[in-house]
Short mmCIF file of C-alpha atoms in Angstrom, two decimals:
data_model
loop_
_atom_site.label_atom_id
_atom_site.label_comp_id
_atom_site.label_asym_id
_atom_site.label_seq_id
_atom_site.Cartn_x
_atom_site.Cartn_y
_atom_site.Cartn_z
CA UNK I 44 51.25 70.07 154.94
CA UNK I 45 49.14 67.52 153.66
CA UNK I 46 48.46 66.39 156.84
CA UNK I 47 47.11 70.12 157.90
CA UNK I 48 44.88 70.21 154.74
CA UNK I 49 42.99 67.38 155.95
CA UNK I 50 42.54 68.80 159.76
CA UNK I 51 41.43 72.03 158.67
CA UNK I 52 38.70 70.02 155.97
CA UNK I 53 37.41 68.28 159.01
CA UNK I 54 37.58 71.14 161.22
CA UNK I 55 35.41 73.55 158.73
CA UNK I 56 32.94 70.41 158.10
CA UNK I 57 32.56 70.06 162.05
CA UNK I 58 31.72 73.43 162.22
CA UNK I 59 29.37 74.16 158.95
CA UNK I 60 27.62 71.47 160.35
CA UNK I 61 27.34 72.59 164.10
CA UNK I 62 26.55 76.37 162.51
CA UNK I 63 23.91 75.16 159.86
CA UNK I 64 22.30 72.37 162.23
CA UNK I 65 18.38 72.65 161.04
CA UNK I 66 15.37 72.32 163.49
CA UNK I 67 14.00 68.56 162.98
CA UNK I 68 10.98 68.56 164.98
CA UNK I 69 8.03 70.95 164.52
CA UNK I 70 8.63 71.81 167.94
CA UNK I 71 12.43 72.57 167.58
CA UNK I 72 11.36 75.22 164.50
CA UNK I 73 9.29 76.87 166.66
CA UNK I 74 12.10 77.51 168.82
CA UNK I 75 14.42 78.15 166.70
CA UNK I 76 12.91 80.37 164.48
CA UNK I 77 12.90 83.51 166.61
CA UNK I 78 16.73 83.66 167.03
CA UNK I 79 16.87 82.91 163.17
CA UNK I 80 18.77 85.06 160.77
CA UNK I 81 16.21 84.06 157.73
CA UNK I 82 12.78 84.00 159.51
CA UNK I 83 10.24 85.41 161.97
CA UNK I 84 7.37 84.61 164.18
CA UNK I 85 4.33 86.62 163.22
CA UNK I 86 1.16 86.72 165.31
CA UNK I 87 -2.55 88.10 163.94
CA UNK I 88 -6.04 86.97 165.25
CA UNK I 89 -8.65 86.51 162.51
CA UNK I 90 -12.22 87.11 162.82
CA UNK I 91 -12.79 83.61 161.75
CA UNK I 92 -14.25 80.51 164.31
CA UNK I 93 -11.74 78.33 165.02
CA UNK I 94 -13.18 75.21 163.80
CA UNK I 95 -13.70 76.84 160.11
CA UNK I 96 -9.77 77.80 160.26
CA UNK I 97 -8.89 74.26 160.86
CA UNK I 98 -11.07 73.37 158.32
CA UNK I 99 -9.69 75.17 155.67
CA UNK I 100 -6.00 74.28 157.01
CA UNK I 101 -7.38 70.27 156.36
CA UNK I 102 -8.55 70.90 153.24
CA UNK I 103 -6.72 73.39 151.59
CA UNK I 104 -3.40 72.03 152.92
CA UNK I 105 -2.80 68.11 151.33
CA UNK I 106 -4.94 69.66 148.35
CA UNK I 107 -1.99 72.78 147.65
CA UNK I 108 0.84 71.52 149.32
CA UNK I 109 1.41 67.92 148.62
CA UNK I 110 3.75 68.24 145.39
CA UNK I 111 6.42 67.86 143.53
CA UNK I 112 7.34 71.29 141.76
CA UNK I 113 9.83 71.17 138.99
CA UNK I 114 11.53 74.73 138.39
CA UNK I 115 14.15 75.39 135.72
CA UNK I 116 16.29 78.35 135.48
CA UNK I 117 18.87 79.20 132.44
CA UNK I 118 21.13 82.12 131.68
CA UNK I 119 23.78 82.37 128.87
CA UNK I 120 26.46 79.85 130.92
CA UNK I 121 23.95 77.80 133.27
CA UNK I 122 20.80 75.68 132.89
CA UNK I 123 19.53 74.78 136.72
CA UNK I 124 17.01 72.23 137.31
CA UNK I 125 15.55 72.36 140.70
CA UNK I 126 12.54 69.57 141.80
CA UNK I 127 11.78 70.28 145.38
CA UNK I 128 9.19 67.79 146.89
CA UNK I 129 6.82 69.86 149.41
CA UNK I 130 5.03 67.51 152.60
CA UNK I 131 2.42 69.18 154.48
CA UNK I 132 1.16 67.86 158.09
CA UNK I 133 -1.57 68.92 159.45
CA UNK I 134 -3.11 68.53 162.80
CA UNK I 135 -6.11 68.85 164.77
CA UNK I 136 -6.96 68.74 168.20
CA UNK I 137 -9.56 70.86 170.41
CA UNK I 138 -7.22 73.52 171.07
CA UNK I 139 -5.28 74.02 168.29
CA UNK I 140 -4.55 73.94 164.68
CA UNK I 141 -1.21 72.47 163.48
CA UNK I 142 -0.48 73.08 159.68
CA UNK I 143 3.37 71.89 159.08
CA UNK I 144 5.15 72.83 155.74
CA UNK I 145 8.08 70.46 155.01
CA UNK I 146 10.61 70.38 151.64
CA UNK I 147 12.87 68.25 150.41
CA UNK I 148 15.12 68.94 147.62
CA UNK I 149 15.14 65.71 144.64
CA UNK I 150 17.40 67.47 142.43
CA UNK I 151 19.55 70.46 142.12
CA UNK I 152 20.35 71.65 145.89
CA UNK I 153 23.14 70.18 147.52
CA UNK I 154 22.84 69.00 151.12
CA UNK I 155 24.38 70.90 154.31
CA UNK I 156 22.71 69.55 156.79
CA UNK I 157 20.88 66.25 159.08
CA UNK I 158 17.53 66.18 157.23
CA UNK I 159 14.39 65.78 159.43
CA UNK I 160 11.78 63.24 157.95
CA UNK I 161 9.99 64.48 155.10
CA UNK I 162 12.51 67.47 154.65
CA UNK I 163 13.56 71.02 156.32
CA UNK I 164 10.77 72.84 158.06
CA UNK I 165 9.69 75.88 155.70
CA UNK I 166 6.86 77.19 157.78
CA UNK I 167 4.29 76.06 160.93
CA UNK I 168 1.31 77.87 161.14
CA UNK I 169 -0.61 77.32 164.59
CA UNK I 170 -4.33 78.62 164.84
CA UNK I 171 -5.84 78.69 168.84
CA UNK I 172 -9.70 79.96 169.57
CA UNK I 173 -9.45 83.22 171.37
CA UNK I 174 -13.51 83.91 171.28
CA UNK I 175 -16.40 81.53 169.63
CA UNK I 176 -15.82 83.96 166.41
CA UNK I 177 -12.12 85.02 166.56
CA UNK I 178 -9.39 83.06 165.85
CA UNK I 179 -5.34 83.43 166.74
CA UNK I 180 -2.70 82.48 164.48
CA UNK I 181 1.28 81.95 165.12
CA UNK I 182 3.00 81.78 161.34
CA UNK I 183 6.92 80.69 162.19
CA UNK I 184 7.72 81.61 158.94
CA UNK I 185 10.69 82.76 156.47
CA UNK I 186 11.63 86.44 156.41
CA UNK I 187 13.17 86.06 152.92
CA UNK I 188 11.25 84.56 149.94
CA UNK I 189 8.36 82.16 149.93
CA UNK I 190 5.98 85.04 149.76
CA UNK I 191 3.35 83.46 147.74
CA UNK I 192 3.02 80.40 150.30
CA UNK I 193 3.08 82.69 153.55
CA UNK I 194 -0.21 84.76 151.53
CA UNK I 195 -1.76 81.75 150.75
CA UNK I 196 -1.74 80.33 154.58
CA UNK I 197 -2.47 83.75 155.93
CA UNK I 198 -5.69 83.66 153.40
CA UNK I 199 -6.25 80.35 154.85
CA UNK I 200 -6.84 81.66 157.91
CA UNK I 201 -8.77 84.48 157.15
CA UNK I 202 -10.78 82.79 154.71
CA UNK I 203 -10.64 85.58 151.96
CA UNK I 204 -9.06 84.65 148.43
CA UNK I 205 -8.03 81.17 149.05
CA UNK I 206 -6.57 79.45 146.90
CA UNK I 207 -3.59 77.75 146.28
CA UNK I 208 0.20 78.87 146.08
CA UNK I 209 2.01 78.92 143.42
CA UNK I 210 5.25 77.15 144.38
CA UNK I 211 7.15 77.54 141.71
CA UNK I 212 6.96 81.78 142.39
CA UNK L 238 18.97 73.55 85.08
CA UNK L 239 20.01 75.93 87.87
CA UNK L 240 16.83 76.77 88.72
CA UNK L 241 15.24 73.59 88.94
CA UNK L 242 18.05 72.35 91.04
CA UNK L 243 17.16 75.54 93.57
CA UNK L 244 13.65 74.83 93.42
CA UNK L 245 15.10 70.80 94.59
CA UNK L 246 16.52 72.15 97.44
CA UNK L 247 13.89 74.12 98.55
CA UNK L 248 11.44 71.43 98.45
CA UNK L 249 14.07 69.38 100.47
CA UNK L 250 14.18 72.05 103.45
CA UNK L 251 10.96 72.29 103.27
CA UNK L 252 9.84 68.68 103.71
CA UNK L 253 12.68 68.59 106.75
CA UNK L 254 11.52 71.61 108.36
CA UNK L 255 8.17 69.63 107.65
CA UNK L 256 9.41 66.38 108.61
CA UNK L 257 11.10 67.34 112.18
CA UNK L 258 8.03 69.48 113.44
CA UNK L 259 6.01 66.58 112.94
CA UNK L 260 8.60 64.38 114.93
CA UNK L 261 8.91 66.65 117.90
CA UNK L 262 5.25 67.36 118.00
CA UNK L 263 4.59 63.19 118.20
CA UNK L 264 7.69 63.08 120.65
CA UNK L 265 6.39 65.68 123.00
CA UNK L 266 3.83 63.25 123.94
CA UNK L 267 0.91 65.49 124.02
CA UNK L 268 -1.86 64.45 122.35
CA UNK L 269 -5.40 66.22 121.89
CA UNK L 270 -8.32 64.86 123.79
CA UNK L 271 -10.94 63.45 121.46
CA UNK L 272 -13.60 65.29 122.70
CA UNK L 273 -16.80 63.31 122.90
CA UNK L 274 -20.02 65.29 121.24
CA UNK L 275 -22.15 65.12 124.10
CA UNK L 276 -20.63 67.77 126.64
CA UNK L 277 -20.71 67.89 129.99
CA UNK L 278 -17.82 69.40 131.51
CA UNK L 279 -18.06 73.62 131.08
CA UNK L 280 -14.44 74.87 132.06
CA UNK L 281 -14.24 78.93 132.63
CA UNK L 282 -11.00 79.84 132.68
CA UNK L 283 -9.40 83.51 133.94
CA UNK L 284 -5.51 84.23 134.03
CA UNK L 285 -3.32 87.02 134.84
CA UNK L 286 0.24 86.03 135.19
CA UNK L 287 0.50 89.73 137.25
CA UNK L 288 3.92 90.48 135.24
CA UNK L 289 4.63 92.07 132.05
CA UNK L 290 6.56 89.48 129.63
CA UNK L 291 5.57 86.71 131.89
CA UNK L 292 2.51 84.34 130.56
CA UNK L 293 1.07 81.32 132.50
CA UNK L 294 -0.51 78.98 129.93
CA UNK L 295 -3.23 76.51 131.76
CA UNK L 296 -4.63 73.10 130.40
CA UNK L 297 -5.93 69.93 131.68
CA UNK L 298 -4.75 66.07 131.18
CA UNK L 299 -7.60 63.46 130.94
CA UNK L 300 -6.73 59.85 131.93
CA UNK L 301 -8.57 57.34 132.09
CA UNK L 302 -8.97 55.55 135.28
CA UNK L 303 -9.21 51.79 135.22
CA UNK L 304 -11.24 49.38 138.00
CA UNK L 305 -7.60 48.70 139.18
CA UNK L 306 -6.93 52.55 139.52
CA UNK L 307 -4.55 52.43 136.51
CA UNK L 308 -4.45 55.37 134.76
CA UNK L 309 -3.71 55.55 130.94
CA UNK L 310 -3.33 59.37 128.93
CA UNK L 311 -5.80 60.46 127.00
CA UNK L 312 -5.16 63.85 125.72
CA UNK L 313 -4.96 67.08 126.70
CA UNK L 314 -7.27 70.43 126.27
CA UNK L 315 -5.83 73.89 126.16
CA UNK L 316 -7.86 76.30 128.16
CA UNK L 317 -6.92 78.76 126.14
CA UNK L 318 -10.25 80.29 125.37
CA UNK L 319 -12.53 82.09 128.61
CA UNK L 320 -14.96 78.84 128.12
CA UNK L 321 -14.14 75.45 126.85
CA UNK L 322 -16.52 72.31 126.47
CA UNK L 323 -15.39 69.21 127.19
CA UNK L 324 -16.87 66.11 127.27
CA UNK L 325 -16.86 63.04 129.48
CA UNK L 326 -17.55 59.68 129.29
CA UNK L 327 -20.04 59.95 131.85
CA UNK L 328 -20.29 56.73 134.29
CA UNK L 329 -16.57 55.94 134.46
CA UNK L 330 -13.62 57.51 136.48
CA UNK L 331 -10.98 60.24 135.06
CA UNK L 332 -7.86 61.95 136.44
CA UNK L 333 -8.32 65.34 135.42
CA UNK L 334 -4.64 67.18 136.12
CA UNK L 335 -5.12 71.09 135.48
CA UNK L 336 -1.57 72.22 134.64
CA UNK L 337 -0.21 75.95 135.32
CA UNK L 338 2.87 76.62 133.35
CA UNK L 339 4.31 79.95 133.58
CA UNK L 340 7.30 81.40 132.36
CA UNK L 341 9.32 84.52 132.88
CA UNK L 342 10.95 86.10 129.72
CA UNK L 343 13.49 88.50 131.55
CA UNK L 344 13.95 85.85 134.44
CA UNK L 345 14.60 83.00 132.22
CA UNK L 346 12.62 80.91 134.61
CA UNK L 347 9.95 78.61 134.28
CA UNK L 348 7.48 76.09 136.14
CA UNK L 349 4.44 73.93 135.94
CA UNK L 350 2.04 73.35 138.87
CA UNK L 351 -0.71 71.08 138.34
CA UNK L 352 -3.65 70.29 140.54
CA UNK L 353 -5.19 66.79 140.19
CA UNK L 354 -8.59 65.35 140.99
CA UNK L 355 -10.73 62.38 140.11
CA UNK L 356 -14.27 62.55 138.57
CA UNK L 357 -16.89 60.20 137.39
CA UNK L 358 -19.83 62.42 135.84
CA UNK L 359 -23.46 61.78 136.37
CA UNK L 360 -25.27 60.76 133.19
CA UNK L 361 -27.08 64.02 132.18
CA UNK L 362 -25.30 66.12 135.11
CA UNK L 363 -23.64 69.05 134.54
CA UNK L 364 -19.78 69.94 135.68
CA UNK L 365 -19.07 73.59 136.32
CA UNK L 366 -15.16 73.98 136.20
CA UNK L 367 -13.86 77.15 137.40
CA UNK L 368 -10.39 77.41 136.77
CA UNK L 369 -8.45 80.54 137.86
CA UNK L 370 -4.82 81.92 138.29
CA UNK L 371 -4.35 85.48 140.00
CA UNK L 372 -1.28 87.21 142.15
CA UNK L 373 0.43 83.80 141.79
CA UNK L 374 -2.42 81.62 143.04
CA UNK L 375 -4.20 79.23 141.08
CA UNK L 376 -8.06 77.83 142.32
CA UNK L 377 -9.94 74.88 140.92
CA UNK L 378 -13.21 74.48 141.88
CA UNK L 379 -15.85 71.64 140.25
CA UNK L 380 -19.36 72.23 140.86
CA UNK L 381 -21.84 69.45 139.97
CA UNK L 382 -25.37 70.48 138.48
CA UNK L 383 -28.10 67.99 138.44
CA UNK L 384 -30.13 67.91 135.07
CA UNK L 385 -33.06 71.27 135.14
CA UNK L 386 -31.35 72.39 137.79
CA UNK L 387 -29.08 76.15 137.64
CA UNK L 388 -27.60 75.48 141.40
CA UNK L 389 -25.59 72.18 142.66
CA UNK L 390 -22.74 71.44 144.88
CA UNK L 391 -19.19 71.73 144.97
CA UNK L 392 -17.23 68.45 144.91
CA UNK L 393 -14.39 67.83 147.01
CA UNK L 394 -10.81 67.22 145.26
CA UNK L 395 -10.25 63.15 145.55
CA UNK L 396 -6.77 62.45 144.94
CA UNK L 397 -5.68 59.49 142.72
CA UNK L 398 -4.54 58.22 145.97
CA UNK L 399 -7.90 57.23 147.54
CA UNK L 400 -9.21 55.96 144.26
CA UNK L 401 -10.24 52.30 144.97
CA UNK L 402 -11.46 53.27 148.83
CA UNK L 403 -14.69 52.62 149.63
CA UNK L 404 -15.94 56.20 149.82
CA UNK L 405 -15.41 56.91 146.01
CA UNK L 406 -15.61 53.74 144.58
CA UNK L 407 -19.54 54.47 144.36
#
């Protein structure tokens, strides 16, 4: 019996593992993410120049996204501490625009799964020049939650309202 | 006899009650800034938390930033007022860290984002602050006015990071 117990333990670990494998390359996301459950490629073009989105996606992204957010929940039995430590990448070349969101969990989330460098990919936004004035954009980005940061890059892009996300929302 | 010995005891709670605010206050570790009389920081602040029973409350840290790039706390203003005055030792570097704390009365949730930059203000210049949180995004932007002058130019954010480089150790 005991002996049972402990095959079936590694069994179900083997296989949570294999099932909740996570993407740890940029590149691997992007593949990944249109057979995911939990997120979705979405494509727009943006009457922006190219060189202005990548730009913005320089600036705005160490200046908003490099942090460590601190979020505490409570209810009448639980008091949850979450600190979630966010690395974004960007990168530039001719061509495109790379902006890489990253997370790592400090406290409060138990790990499933191999961890990439500088956490799970959350989001990769890739801008291309279509014209001299428009712009297009590939967000591999979560279906569920994280509103507030999928706004804030889209605004990014289309340089209206930027500002940074609240990542604690 | 029974009356003075109630009027005792109330005294007694009172100087606790007294007595432990004053201890948590000094144990929270905020401090507020000493504001130097010449001012030359204007902060505008505008904030909608975009819920009802939710409330973001929005300040800024001042350090002061050493030749080594040390930083040592030096108070905190509440920007709890549309425009605040603040004022800099002008010639010398500060951390300014604008902090965002909102909190959620149904949810039972709350969080703090800050935004940090470094600044060393022009004698007689001017710092426009414009400090805003809207649909859950906050903006910071510092705008640096020469003296008889009602236009400048926005200043990039320099993280305490690159403080020592070359570039902004001018």
């Amino acid at each position: 019996m005991k002996r049972f117990n402990i095959v079936t333990i590694v069994l179900c670990s083997l296989w949570l593992a294999g099932c909740i494998s996570h993407p740890q390359t940029a590149e691997e996301f992007r593949k990944a993410v249109p057979a995911a459950f939990s997120a979705k490629v979405e494509t727009f073009e943006v009457d922006r120049p190219f060189s202005q989105v990548a730009n913005t996606f320089q600036k705005m992204g160490p200046n908003c996204l490099a942090k460590t957010i601190k979020m505490t929940s409570q209810t009448n039995t639980s008091y949850q501490v979450i600190v979630t430590t966010y690395k974004p990448t960007v990168l530039v070349s001719a061509k495109k625009a790379e902006l890489h969101v990253q997370f790592h969990h400090d406290q409060g989330v138990v790990k499933v799964s191999k961890e990439p460098v500088g956490g799970y990919y959350l989001l990769v936004a890739d801008a291309s020049p279509v014209t001299q004035t428009k712009t297009r954009i590939d967000l591999y980005r979560p279906s569920m939650g994280h509103g507030v940061l999928i706004q804030a890059v889209k605004n990014w892009a289309t340089g209206e309202n930027v500002g940074c996300p609240d990542l604690t929302k | 006899m029974r009356d003075k010995r109630r009027t005792h005891g109330r005294s007694a709670i009172v100087a606790l009650l007294f007595g432990s605010a004053s201890l948590l206050t000094a144990c929270s570790g905020i401090k507020t800034y000493d504001n130097s009389p010449s001012k030359n920081l204007y902060v505008r602040t505008a904030t909608d938390s975009g819920a009802w029973l939710s409330r973001v409350r929005t300040a800024v840290d001042i350090h002061r930033v050493s030749a080594k790039c040390a930083t040592e706390y030096e108070g905190t203003v509440q920007l709890n007022e549309p425009t605040i005055e603040i004022g800099l030792p002008p010639d010398r570097w500060s951390r300014l860290v604008f902090v965002f704390a909102t909190s959620s009365f149904f949810a039972n949730r709350s969080g703090t984002v800050t935004y940090e930059t470094l600044l060393k203000p022009r004698p007689h210049y001017r710092y426009d602050v414009a400090v805003s949180y809207r649909g859950d995004m906050y903006h910071v932007a510092i705008r640096e006015v020469p003296p008889n002058r009602s236009t400048g130019r926005e200043l990039d954010r320099i993280p305490l990071s690159a403080c020592g480089a070359p570039s902004v150790s001018k």
